[in-house]
Each structure stands twice: as structure tokens, then as C-alpha cells.
Amino acid sequence: MGLQGFIFSFLSLALLVSGQYDGSRYAWYTSAATDFNSALPVGNGRLGGLMYCTPTERVSLNENSIWSGPFLNRLNPNAKSVLTEVRSMLESGNITGAGQVALPNMAGNPNSPQHYTPLGQLNLDFGHSSQGSLNRWLDTYQGNSGCSYIYNGVNYTREIIANYPTGVLAMRLQASQAGQLNIKISLSRLQNVISNTASTSGGANSIVMKGNSGGSNPYFAAEAQVIASGGSVSASGSTLSVSGATTVDIFFDAEASYRYSTEAAAETELTRKLSSATSQGYQALRTAAIADNTALVGRVSLNLGSSSGSAANQPTDKRLSNYKSNPGNDVQLVTLMYNMGRHLLVASSRDTGPLSLPANLQGIWNEDFNPAWGSKYTININLEMNYWHAETTNLAETTKPFWDLLAVAKTRGELAASSMYGCSGFVLHHNIDCWGDPAPVDYGTPYTIWPLGGVWLSTHLMEHYRFTGNKTFLQETAWPILQSAADFCFCYTFLWNGYYTTGPSLSPENSFIVPSNESKAGNAEGIDISPTMDNSLLYQLFSDVIEACQILGLTSSECSNAKNYLSKIKPPQTGSYGQILEWRQEYGETEPGMRHLSPLFGLYPGSQMTPTVSSSLASAAGILLDHRIKYGSGDTGWSRAWVIACYARLFNGNSAWNSVQTYLQTFPLTNLFNSNNGPPMQIDGNFGFTAGVTELFLQSHANLVHILPALPSSVPTGSVTGLVARGGFKVDIHWSNGVLGSATITSNLGSTLALRVANGSSFQVNGQTYSGAIGTKAGGVYNVILQ
Ligand code: FUC
């Protein structure tokens, strides 16, 4: 064994022997993964790997542009011709009839776009029949994963890293005694493999697997290169056999046609990345991967105190089960889950060039050729939620793939706007795929005909500017999309009772009971005009356009139109028990505990219903939220995460904390992937959880940097450092006994700083009593303590 190998094994053993992983940082287990939901995820933003650590390892592999097929034009050619008719039916109270005309004539054909598919798996047959003293871990800080176990008196270790700078995955396999590694290595895929060949020619041990989606597009080539020290390697068919080695390193890449115009170009890139990886070697790749990962993940540190006794020192699966009966004992599980949300975003969403792809419904990890909801981009909550914590937890770079896909979808959506609605600008409905397919998806009145998907996505653009102050981004990336989103809305909305109104539309994904005289009374329907969420989205979009115009000094027609339209957007209405109304009238509810909180967009992620902006709307939002919870809302991981954020926005830290605990008792799978209360995994809740918890400690959406807006009484003492507030402020907060100890605010941009502490406490900034917004200097540091 070389010295490096020895040191590595020694470190792994040291972890194993002490059994003391930091319970806020590591997910770890004493048994091998039994399925996808217990295997541990790494990723470099484009390639994903899930390691099982079973005796015969199967690392699940993904490349984020390998989807089920090429772009499908699914636009329904009848849409435009029925639009006016459907609208008039809705206006005149024929709700049932409107749905019956809208669905067959506007739904896409076929109903579904393409879906995300697996790349395949890396199989490692060690010939081991048992695993003693097994230990496996995921480090949410470094972004790597590994395991060790004993077989026949030899300690075996596996480690997987995802390296973003070079763009590869790599593994190191080791035995503690020289010459004890014998491994059969292969790549496999259940469908559509074109070729799969192992070779040792020219001294390079490699397996190359090529495949496609059944047709030629997308096409991909994947390659594993194997370097064995202290043994020999032979090739037969698609398998490489290593015998008598002590250390084996595997370097892996895959490149797909989504990003390359020819197969040859994709293969050239594959060769380039792998030759760079092998010439650096495992240790250098590992060091670079960790440096890159920790530079991002390490920006934020959350400390909510220590768990009681040894609660946080148990393996993660045990902690999850203990937490169900004893949530108060293991506060560090909140911190671990928080850190997991940031690890998973960094692993599944990086700028990998012009056609980067954002985290989909499963992030980047999927081993199913027919995954739940196609593992697509659902854009009536899920993709948005994936990025809620990106800006606030100091990972703004991870949003680049979001903008890339939005730009692709804009081009597609402009054709859809013209074909379906006779409008300029762009329209998206409630799902898109990697090609930005803008046509309506599935076939149901509560979800299919919803034309504001592009508007919701577009509201993220101005948010990015608010956090980063990046004017080049605002001008070059954001403005063309905002302009196009607004152009669609100017054309598509119509005046109804004095307000610019959407329709046929819906309130994702709720339905209501058709009132008497509005056709089939008592039936459940979803299609209507002027749902509250649409109004809130239009309000946000037009406000964003006006803000962008001011910042960029623009005078284009969108700037004046947005002002005109904004003045005619219907404000949220309240109903019989004081609640925010979901629709234009108070329909009977089909599902009082509906998981989507669509009418509360203005509470979170919007700001229309914030207590400091409108106490009456905030209180109506609270009434609806309480009503939803009373009847069982928050019953999927993502829904519960949204609930956390909403209670935090209402400054109700204790209700938010109840939902934090309910979340952890109900939704995490063994590997901490979020679920909808059991498999399949869906990653939005991981991200939403981190976003929601962040809102407890820092908010900045209402022109105020609000420190400790919703501190739960269960976490009286703690700290969080490195969060980001709008206006470009880095914020570190320490609190004890339920009140602010001190906050340190670093101004990145020199913006004006308006502050609020907790429930309006008096405080000082740099020794001066705070009496109103203060000017800051870029780089300036502002210390806040209570008066
Ligand atoms: C929406 C939700 C479902 C699920 C799916 C991916 O349809 O209502 O719960 O999250 O997206």
C-alpha cells in the first residue's frame, strides 16, 4: 500500500473506531443501503451518483440531460379557436361546460412531455459474501460519501467524490492488506444500450457504454477508467477484472447530445474530461472537489444547540425513528436536514455551461425509467421550491441552470403563446421538460390549463437581482424574459369587473364545488377565471417589471404598461370566516386540507400578505393557513415545507417549529431524501425545508432586513452565520435566552439598510441607537445589539 492509501485507510478506520460523527453534518449508517431511498447521493451538478455499499456494489449513475426522447410539439391546434368561447362560458357562469370545452381542445397531445431517465449503474463485484462492522457515511459539508467494512479480516473502504471543476465522478476502493482487492467492474443499463465494451488496450483500462432513448436523441457515451495499484487488470466483453490490487481508482464521465451537435463532439469532451481526471489522479481530484464544495456549502453555518445526551450520536436511521416519538431530544437532526438541503442543491445544480439544467423533481438522482411524475420540472410549486433557499443561504451560483432552462423554455413558450392564445410573449403551463416543452400537461381541470407557469418562474429573476445586485444579469438575462412574460400577460388577460383577469385558469391543484346555476351543481371542477394566485402572480410580475425598468433606466412599452396593469389587478379578497379567498367567489371546498397553498403565494414566497405590509391580509392569510392545517394540509414533504415558511412569514415561530418537527417525523426517507410520506422521493421538500427554516431567523422580502422574525421558543440559544438578505447583506446572528445577542451585517453592495429586530425591539447599530434606515458602504460591517 502507498503512503497516501495508508493514510486514507487510517482516517476511515479512525472514524469507524471512534463512532463519533458530527450529528449535524454526517448522515451515517451501520448497514448497507437496501434501496434507492437509503443509498447516499453525491453530484457535481451534472453527474449524480448514489452509492449503496452492498457486497456487490451498484452505484446508480445519472447525467442530467439524458431524458426519454427529443422535443415533442404537443400544442393543441384547437386552443386558440375555443379561447373566447371558454371565457364567455366562465363569465356567464357555465363552469362545467367551460371545462368540457377547454380540456379536449387545449390539453397537449400527447398529454405528457418527455421524462428524465437513468444513465445506468456501475457494478463492482468484490466477491464478498458478508460485511462485518459496516459503516457508511455522507458528508454534507465536503459533498463526498464512503463506507468501510471487514471481510476475512481485511478492512475494505469505498469512497465516491463528485468533482465539479473537472466535471467527473471518481471512486477509490481500498484494502487494508496488500493485494486483497479482486473486483469485476462493469457498466450497465436496462434499456437502449448501443454498445458496451471493456478494454485494456494501450495500458488504459476502460469501459465505454453508449446508449440512447430508443431513438437517436438523446444519445450519450459514458466511460469508466480504472487505475489499479498493486495488481493486474484484464478485459472480457463488457467487464474489467482487477486482481490482487490494493487500491483501485475509477474515474467516470458521461456526455450526452443535449449539449453537443454531434456524437463525435460529445465523445471528444468525454475523452478530454477523463484524461484531465486521470492525469490529476484521485487525491488531487478529491482535494479539488472538497475545496470547491466547501467553498459553497461552508458559507452558512447553523447551530441550534446540541441534542440531549447521545441522541445525535446514533446512526441516522435510528435518529429518524427516535425522532418520531421524541422530537425534542434531537435538535441537531434539524441542523442535519438543513445542511442536507444545501448539499443536495450544490450537488444537483451547477453552472456546467450554456445549457445547464436545474434540479428536477428528484434533483439529479433517478434509477427508474418511468419515474414518478416523470421526474420532470413541475412548475406550479416544485421547481420554484427547489430554489427558494438558493439566494437566502448564499448559494446564488446554483441558480444559473434555472436561468438557462428558463431561456430555453421562453423560446418554446413564445410559439405556444402565439399558437394557443394568439399572443406575443411566452407562456408555460404546469410542467416543462428539459426541452422547455410549454404545452399543457396531463388531463384534468385542477391542473392542466394553467398558463402562469412562466410567470411564476420569472419572478425568480428579480429576486436574484435583489440578492446579488448584478445589473448585467438583470439587463442581459432577466430583462428579456421579464419582458416576454409581461407581454404575454398584457395580451392574454382581459378586463372583467374592472380588473385584468386570467382565464381559463385554475388554482394549482385545487378544485371546488360547482354552485347551483353554474351548470352541474355539486360537481368538482378546477377551471375558472381570476384565481387569487394568478392575481398575486400578476401583481408580483408587474411590480418586478416596474422595478427592473427603474434600475435599468428603461423606457420600453412594458414599463408603462406594467404600471397601467398593476393598478387594475384585483387585490386578494376575504371570505365568510375572514380567510383569504382562493377563487373569485367563495365556492364550496372539495378538500379543505388541500396541500397546495396556492392562494398564499402573497405570503410566501411573495410579500403582498406580509404583516408589516398589510396586517389585514396577513391575518386573513393566517386564518386560511390554520384552516388548511386543521384539515390535514402539509401532508406531503413539500407542502409541509411551505407551511413552515408561511408560519415564519406570519412571525409565528412556534407553529413553524411544530411543522419543522412534523416534517422530520413524517417525510425524510432513510437517506434523508424528502418524500410525500413514503417513497418515491421528491427533492422539493428537502430544499423547501432549508428555505423555511431560514425564514425563522432572517427575512428581507418587505424592504426590511428582519433579524429573528420568528424565533421558536424551543431554540432559545443558537447562531446562524453567512445568510444573505436582499440588498446584498451577509448576515450573522447569535441569540441566547430567546433574544438577540448580536448580529453582524456585512454590506456587499453599499445598499440602504432598513432593519427590524424580532418583534420591534429597540437596538443599536455600531453603538448608535437605530432610528431609521441607514446608508452603508460596500464592505462595511454593521454590528447590531439590543438597546
Ligand atoms: C404536483 C403536486 C403533487 C406532486 C407533483 C410532482 O402535482 O400536487 O403532490 O408534488 O406535483
CSV table of N, CA and C in Angstrom, one decimal, residues 29 33-40 50 52 367 668-675 678-681:
chain,number,residue,atom,x,y,z
A,29,TYR,N,-24.6,5.3,8.8
A,29,TYR,CA,-25.4,4.1,9.0
A,29,TYR,C,-24.5,2.9,9.3
A,33,ALA,N,-27.0,0.1,2.1
A,33,ALA,CA,-28.3,0.5,1.6
A,33,ALA,C,-29.1,-0.6,1.1
A,34,THR,N,-30.5,-0.6,1.3
A,34,THR,CA,-31.3,-1.7,0.8
A,34,THR,C,-32.0,-1.2,-0.5
A,35,ASP,N,-32.1,0.0,-0.7
A,35,ASP,CA,-32.8,0.6,-1.9
A,35,ASP,C,-32.3,2.0,-2.2
A,36,PHE,N,-32.9,2.5,-3.3
A,36,PHE,CA,-32.6,3.9,-3.7
A,36,PHE,C,-32.7,4.9,-2.6
A,37,ASN,N,-33.7,4.6,-1.7
A,37,ASN,CA,-34.0,5.6,-0.6
A,37,ASN,C,-33.1,5.5,0.6
A,38,SER,N,-32.2,4.6,0.5
A,38,SER,CA,-31.2,4.5,1.6
A,38,SER,C,-29.8,4.7,1.1
A,39,ALA,N,-29.6,4.7,-0.2
A,39,ALA,CA,-28.3,4.9,-0.8
A,39,ALA,C,-27.9,6.4,-0.7
A,40,LEU,N,-26.6,6.7,-0.8
A,40,LEU,CA,-26.2,8.1,-0.4
A,40,LEU,C,-25.8,8.9,-1.7
A,50,LEU,N,-25.2,7.5,-6.7
A,50,LEU,CA,-25.8,7.0,-5.4
A,50,LEU,C,-25.0,5.8,-5.0
A,52,TYR,N,-24.4,2.4,-2.6
A,52,TYR,CA,-25.1,1.5,-1.8
A,52,TYR,C,-24.3,0.9,-0.7
A,367,GLU,N,-33.2,6.2,-10.7
A,367,GLU,CA,-32.8,5.0,-11.3
A,367,GLU,C,-34.0,4.3,-12.0
A,668,PRO,N,-38.8,12.4,5.8
A,668,PRO,CA,-37.5,12.0,5.3
A,668,PRO,C,-37.4,10.5,5.1
A,669,LEU,N,-36.9,10.1,4.0
A,669,LEU,CA,-36.6,8.7,3.8
A,669,LEU,C,-35.2,8.4,4.5
A,670,THR,N,-34.8,7.1,4.5
A,670,THR,CA,-33.6,6.7,5.3
A,670,THR,C,-32.4,7.6,4.9
A,671,ASN,N,-32.2,7.9,3.7
A,671,ASN,CA,-31.1,8.7,3.3
A,671,ASN,C,-31.3,10.2,3.4
A,672,LEU,N,-32.4,10.6,4.0
A,672,LEU,CA,-32.8,12.0,4.2
A,672,LEU,C,-33.4,12.6,2.9
A,673,PHE,N,-33.6,11.9,1.9
A,673,PHE,CA,-34.3,12.4,0.7
A,673,PHE,C,-35.7,12.7,1.2
A,674,ASN,N,-36.3,13.8,0.8
A,674,ASN,CA,-37.7,14.1,1.1
A,674,ASN,C,-38.6,13.1,0.4
A,675,SER,N,-39.8,13.0,0.9
A,675,SER,CA,-40.8,12.1,0.3
A,675,SER,C,-42.2,12.8,0.5
A,678,GLY,N,-43.5,8.7,2.5
A,678,GLY,CA,-43.1,7.4,1.9
A,678,GLY,C,-42.7,7.6,0.5
A,679,PRO,N,-41.9,6.6,0.0
A,679,PRO,CA,-41.4,6.7,-1.4
A,679,PRO,C,-42.5,6.9,-2.4
A,680,PRO,N,-42.3,7.5,-3.5
A,680,PRO,CA,-41.0,7.9,-4.1
A,680,PRO,C,-40.5,9.2,-3.5
A,681,MET,N,-39.1,9.3,-3.6
A,681,MET,CA,-38.6,10.6,-3.1
A,681,MET,C,-38.9,11.7,-4.1
